[in-house]
mmCIF file of C-alpha atoms in Angstrom:
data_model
loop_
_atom_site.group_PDB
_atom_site.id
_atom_site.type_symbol
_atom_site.label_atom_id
_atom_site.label_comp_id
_atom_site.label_asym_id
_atom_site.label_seq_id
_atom_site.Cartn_x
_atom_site.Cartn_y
_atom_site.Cartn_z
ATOM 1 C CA UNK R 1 156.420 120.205 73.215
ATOM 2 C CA UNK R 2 153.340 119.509 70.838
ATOM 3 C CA UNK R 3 152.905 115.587 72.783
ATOM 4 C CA UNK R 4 150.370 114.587 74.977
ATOM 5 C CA UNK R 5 150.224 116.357 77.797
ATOM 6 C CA UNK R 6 148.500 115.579 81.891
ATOM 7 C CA UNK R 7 148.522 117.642 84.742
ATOM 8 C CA UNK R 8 149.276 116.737 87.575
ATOM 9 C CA UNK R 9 152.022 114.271 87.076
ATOM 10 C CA UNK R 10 152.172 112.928 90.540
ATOM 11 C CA UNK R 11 148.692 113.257 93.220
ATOM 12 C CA UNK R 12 148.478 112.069 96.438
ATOM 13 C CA UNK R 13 145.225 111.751 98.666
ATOM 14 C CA UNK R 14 143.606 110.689 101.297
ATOM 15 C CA UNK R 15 140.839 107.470 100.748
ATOM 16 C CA UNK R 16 137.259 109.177 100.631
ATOM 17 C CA UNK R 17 138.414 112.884 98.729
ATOM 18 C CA UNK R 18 138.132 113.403 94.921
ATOM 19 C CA UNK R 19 140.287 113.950 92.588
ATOM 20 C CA UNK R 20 140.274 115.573 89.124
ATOM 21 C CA UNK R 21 143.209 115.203 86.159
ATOM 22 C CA UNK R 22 143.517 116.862 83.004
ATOM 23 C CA UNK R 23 144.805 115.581 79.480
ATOM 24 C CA UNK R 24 145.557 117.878 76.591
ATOM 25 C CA UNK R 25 145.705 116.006 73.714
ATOM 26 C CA UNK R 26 147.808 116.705 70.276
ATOM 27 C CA UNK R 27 146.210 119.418 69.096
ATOM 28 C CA UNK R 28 144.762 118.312 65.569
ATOM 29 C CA UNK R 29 143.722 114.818 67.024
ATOM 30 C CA UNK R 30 140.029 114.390 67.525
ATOM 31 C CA UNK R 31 139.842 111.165 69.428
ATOM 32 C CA UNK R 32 141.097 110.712 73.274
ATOM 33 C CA UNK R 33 141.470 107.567 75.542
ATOM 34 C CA UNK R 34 141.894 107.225 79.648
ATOM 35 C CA UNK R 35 143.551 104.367 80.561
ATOM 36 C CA UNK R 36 144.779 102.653 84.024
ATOM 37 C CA UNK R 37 147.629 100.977 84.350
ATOM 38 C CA UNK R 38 149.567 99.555 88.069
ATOM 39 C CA UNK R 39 152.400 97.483 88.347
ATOM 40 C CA UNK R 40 153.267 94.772 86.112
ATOM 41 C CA UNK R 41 150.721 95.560 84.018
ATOM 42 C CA UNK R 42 149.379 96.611 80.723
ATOM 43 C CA UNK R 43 147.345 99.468 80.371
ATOM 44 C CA UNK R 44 143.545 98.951 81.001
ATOM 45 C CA UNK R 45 140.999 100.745 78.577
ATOM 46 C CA UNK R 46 138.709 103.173 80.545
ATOM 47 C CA UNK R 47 137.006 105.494 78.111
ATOM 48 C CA UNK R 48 137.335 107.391 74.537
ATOM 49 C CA UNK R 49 136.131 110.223 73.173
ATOM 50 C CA UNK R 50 135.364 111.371 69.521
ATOM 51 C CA UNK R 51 135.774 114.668 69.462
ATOM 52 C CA UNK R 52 133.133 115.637 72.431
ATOM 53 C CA UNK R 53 131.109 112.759 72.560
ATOM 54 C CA UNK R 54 131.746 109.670 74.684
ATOM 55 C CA UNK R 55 131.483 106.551 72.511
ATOM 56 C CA UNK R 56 133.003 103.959 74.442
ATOM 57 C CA UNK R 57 133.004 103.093 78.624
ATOM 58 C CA UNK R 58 134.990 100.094 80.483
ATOM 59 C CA UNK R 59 132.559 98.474 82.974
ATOM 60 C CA UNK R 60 136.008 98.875 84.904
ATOM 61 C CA UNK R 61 135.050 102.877 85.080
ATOM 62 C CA UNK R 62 132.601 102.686 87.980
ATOM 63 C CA UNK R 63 129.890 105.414 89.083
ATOM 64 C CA UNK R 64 132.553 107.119 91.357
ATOM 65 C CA UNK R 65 134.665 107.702 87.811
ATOM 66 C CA UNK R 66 133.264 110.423 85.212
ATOM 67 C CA UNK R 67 135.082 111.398 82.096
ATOM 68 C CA UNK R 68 134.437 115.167 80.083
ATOM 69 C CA UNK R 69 135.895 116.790 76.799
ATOM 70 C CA UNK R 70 133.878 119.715 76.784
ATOM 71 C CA UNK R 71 134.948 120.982 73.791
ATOM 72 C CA UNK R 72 136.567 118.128 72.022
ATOM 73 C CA UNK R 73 139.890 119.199 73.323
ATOM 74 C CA UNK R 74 141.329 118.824 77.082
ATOM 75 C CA UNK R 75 139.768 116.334 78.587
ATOM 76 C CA UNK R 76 139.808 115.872 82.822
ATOM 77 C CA UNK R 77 138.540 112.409 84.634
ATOM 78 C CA UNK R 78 137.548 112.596 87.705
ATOM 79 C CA UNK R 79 137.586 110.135 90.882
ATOM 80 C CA UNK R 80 134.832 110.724 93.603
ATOM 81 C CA UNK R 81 135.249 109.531 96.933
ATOM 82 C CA UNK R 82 138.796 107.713 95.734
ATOM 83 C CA UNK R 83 139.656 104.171 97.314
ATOM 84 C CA UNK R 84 142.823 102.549 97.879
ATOM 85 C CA UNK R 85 142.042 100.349 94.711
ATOM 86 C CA UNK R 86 142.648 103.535 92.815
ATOM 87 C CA UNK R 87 145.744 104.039 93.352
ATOM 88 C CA UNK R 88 147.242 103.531 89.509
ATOM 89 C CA UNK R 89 149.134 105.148 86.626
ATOM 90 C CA UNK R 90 146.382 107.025 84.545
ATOM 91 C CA UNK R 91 147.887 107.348 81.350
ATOM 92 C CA UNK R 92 145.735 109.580 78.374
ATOM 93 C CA UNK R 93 146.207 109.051 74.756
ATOM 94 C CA UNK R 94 144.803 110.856 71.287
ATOM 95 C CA UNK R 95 145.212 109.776 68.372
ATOM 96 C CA UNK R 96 143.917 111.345 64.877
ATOM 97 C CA UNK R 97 142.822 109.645 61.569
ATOM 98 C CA UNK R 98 144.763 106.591 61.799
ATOM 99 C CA UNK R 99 144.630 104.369 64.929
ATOM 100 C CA UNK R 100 148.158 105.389 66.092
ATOM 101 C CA UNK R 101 148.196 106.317 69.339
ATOM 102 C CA UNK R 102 149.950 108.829 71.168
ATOM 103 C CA UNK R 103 150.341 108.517 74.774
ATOM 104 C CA UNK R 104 150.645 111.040 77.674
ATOM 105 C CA UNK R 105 153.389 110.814 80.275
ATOM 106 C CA UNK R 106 150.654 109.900 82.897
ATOM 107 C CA UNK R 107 149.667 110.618 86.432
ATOM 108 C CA UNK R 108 150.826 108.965 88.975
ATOM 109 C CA UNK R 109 147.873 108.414 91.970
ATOM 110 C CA UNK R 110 148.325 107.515 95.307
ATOM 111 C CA UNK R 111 145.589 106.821 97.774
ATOM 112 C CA UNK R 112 146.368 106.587 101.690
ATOM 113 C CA UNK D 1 139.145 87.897 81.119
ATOM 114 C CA UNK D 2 142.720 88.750 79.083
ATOM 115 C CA UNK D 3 142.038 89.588 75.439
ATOM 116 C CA UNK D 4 145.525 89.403 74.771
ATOM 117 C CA UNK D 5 148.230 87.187 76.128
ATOM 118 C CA UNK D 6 151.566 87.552 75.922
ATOM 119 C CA UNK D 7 154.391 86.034 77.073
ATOM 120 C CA UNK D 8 157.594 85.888 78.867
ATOM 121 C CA UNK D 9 156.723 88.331 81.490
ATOM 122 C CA UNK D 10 160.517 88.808 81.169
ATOM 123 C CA UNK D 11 163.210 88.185 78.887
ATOM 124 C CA UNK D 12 167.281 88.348 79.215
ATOM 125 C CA UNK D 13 168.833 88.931 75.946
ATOM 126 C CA UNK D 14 172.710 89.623 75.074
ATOM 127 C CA UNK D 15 173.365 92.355 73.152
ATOM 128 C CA UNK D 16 173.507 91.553 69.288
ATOM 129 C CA UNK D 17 171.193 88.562 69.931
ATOM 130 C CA UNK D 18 167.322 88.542 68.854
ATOM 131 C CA UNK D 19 164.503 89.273 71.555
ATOM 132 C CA UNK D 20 161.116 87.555 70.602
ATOM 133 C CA UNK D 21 157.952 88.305 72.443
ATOM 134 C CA UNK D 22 154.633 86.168 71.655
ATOM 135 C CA UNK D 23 150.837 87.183 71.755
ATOM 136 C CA UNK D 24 147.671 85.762 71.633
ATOM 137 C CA UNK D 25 144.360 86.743 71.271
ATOM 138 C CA UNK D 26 140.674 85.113 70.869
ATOM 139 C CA UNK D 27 139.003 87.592 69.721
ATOM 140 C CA UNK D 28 138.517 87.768 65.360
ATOM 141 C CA UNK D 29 136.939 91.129 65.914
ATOM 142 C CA UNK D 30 140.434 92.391 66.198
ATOM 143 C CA UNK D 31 141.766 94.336 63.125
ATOM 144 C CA UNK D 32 144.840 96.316 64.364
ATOM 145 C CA UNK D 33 147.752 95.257 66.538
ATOM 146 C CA UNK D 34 150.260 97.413 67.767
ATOM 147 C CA UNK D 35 153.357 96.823 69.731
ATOM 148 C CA UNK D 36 154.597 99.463 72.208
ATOM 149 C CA UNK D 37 157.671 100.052 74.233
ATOM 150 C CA UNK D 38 157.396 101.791 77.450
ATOM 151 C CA UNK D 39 160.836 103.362 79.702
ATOM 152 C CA UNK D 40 159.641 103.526 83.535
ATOM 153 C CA UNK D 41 158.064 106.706 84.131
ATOM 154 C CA UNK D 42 156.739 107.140 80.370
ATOM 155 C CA UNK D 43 154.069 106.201 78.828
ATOM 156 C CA UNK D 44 154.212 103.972 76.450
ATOM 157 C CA UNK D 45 155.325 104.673 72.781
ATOM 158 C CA UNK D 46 154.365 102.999 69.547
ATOM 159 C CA UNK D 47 156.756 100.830 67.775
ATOM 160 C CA UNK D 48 155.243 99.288 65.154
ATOM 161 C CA UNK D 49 151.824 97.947 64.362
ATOM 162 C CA UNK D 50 150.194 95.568 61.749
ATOM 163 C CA UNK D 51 146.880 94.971 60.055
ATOM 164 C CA UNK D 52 145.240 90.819 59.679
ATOM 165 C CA UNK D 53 145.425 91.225 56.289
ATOM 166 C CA UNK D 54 149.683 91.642 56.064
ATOM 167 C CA UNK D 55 151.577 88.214 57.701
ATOM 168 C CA UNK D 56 154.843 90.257 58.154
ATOM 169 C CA UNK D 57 155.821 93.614 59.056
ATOM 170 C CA UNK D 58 159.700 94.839 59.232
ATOM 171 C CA UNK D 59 160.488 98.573 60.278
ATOM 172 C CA UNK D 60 164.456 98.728 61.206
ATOM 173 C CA UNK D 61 165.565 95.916 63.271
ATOM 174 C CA UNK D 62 161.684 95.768 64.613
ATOM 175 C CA UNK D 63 159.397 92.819 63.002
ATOM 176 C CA UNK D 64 155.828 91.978 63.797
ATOM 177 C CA UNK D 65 155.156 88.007 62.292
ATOM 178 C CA UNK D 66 151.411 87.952 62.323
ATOM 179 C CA UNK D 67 149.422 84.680 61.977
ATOM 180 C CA UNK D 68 145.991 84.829 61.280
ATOM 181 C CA UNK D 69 144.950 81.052 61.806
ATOM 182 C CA UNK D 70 146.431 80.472 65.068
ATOM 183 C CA UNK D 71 145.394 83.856 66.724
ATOM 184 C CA UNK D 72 149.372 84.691 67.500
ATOM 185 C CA UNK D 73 151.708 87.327 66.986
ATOM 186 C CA UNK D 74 155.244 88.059 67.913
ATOM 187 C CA UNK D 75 157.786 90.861 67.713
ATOM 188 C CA UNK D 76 161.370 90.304 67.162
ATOM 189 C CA UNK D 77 163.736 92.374 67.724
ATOM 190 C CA UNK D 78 167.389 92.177 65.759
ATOM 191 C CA UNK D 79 170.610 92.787 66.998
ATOM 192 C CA UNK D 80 168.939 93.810 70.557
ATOM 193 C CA UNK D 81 170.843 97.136 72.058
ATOM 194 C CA UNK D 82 171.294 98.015 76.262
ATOM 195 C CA UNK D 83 168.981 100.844 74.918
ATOM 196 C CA UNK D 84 165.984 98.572 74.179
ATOM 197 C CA UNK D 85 166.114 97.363 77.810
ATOM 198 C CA UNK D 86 162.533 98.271 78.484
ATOM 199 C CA UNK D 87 158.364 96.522 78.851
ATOM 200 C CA UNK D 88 156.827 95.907 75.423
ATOM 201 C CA UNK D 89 153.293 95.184 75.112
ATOM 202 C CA UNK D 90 151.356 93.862 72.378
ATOM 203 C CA UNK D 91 147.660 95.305 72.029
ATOM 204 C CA UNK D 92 144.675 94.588 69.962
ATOM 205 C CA UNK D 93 142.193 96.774 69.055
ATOM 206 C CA UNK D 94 138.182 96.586 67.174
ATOM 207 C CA UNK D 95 138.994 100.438 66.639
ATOM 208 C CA UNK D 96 137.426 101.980 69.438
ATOM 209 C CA UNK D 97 138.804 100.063 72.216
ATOM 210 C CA UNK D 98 142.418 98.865 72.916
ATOM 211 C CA UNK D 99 143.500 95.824 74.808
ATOM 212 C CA UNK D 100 146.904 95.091 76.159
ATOM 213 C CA UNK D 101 149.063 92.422 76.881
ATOM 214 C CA UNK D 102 150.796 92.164 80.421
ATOM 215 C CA UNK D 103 153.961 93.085 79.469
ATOM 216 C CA UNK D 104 157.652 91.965 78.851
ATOM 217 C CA UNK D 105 160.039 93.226 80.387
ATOM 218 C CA UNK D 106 163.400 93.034 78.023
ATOM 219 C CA UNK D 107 166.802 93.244 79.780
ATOM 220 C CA UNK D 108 169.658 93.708 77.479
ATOM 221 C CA UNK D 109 173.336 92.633 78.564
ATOM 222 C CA UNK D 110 176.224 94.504 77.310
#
C-alpha cells in the first residue's frame, strides 16, 4: 500500500501520560498536515510541514502538543500530559505539488 | 469562528435522485475548495475540488457550482447510489492551511 500511513490506529490512556503517533506520508510528497477531528465534525487544522520545516501552527495545538519531521519524511505528534479534551480522531495528510490531499486512515485516541 | 459553513448536517436522498450540499465561506483569501467524502473509520478522500476562477466543475456524476459573489458553493451529486451513503465536507484553503465544513451526512435509500 503506497497511501498514507499512522501507527497506532487505535491508543488508549490514562489522563496525565503522553502519547506519541507516527504518520508516514506518500513517499514523493514533501508537505504533511495533523489534523483533529471528533464526532460530528470536520477535521480541524493543527500543523503542516514543508518538507522539514514547520510553516504553519493552529493556536488549537497547545504547549502540551509538539509536532517533528525530522527528515522531511515520517512525521510523529506528540501529546504531553493528555486530557480528556484530547480524546479525538488524529487524522495525517501529505500532499505533493498540487494541493490535493491525501489522507491517512487516522488514530483513534481515547483518554480515561 | 467557522470559516466554512455548510449545510444540512444530514440529508435523505432516494436512489437515482440528486443530493445537494451548500457551503459558505467569508473569507476572499480562499483560492482552493475541495469536497471530500469520508466512510466511518476512514479518513476522508478527495472528490473533487475547484479553483475561484472556474464557476462550474463536473467529474462523473460529481459537480462543484462555485459562486464567487455570494461566497457559496455546493456539490451535487447525480443519480445518488446506496454506495455514496457517507459525510461530505466542503473545505477551503489559502494554501497552507485547510478549513472544513461540519459535515453532511448523505443517506441513500434503495
Amino acid at each position: 500500500d503506497t497511501g498514507v500511513s499512522q501507527d497506532p490506529r487505535h491508543k488508549i490512556t490514562k489522563r496525565g501520560q503522553n502519547v506519541t503517533f507516527r504518520c508516514d506520508p506518500i513517499s514523493e510528497h514533501n508537505r504533511l498536515y495533523w489534523y483533529r477531528q471528533t464526532l460530528g465534525q470536520g477535521p480541524e487544522f493543527l500543523t503542516y510541514f514543508q518538507n522539514e520545516a514547520q510553516l504553519e501552527k493552529s493556536r488549537l495545538l497547545s504547549d502540551r502538543f509538539s509536532a517533528e519531521r525530522p527528515k522531511g519524511s515520517f512525521s510523529t505528534l506528540e501529546i504531553q500530559r493528555t486530557e480528556q479534551g484530547d480524546s479525538a480522531m488524529y487524522l495525517c495528510a501529505s500532499s505533493g505539488l498540487w494541493e490535493t490531499q491525501y489522507f491517512g486512515p487516522g488514530t483513534r485516541l481515547l483518554v480515561l | 469562528q467557522q470559516q466554512v459553513k455548510q449545510s444540512p448536517q444530514s440529508l435523505i436522498v432516494q436512489k437515482g435522485g440528486i443530493s445537494i450540499i451548500n457551503c459558505a465561506y467569508e473569507n476572499t483569501a480562499f483560492d482552493y475548495f475541495p469536497w471530500y467524502q469520508q466512510f466511518p473509520g476512514k479518513g476522508p478522500a478527495l472528490l473533487i475540488a475547484i479553483r475561484p476562477d472556474v464557476s462550474e466543475k463536473k467529474e462523473g456524476r460529481f459537480t462543484i457550482s462555485f459562486n464567487k459573489s455570494a461566497k457559496q458553493f455546493s456539490l451535487h451529486i447525480m443519480d445518488s447510489q446506496p454506495g455514496d451513503s457517507a459525510t461530505y465536507f466542503c473545505a477551503a484553503s489559502t494554501g497552507n492551511q485547510f478549513y472544513f465544513g461540519t459535515g453532511t451526512s448523505l443517506t441513500v435509500i434503495p
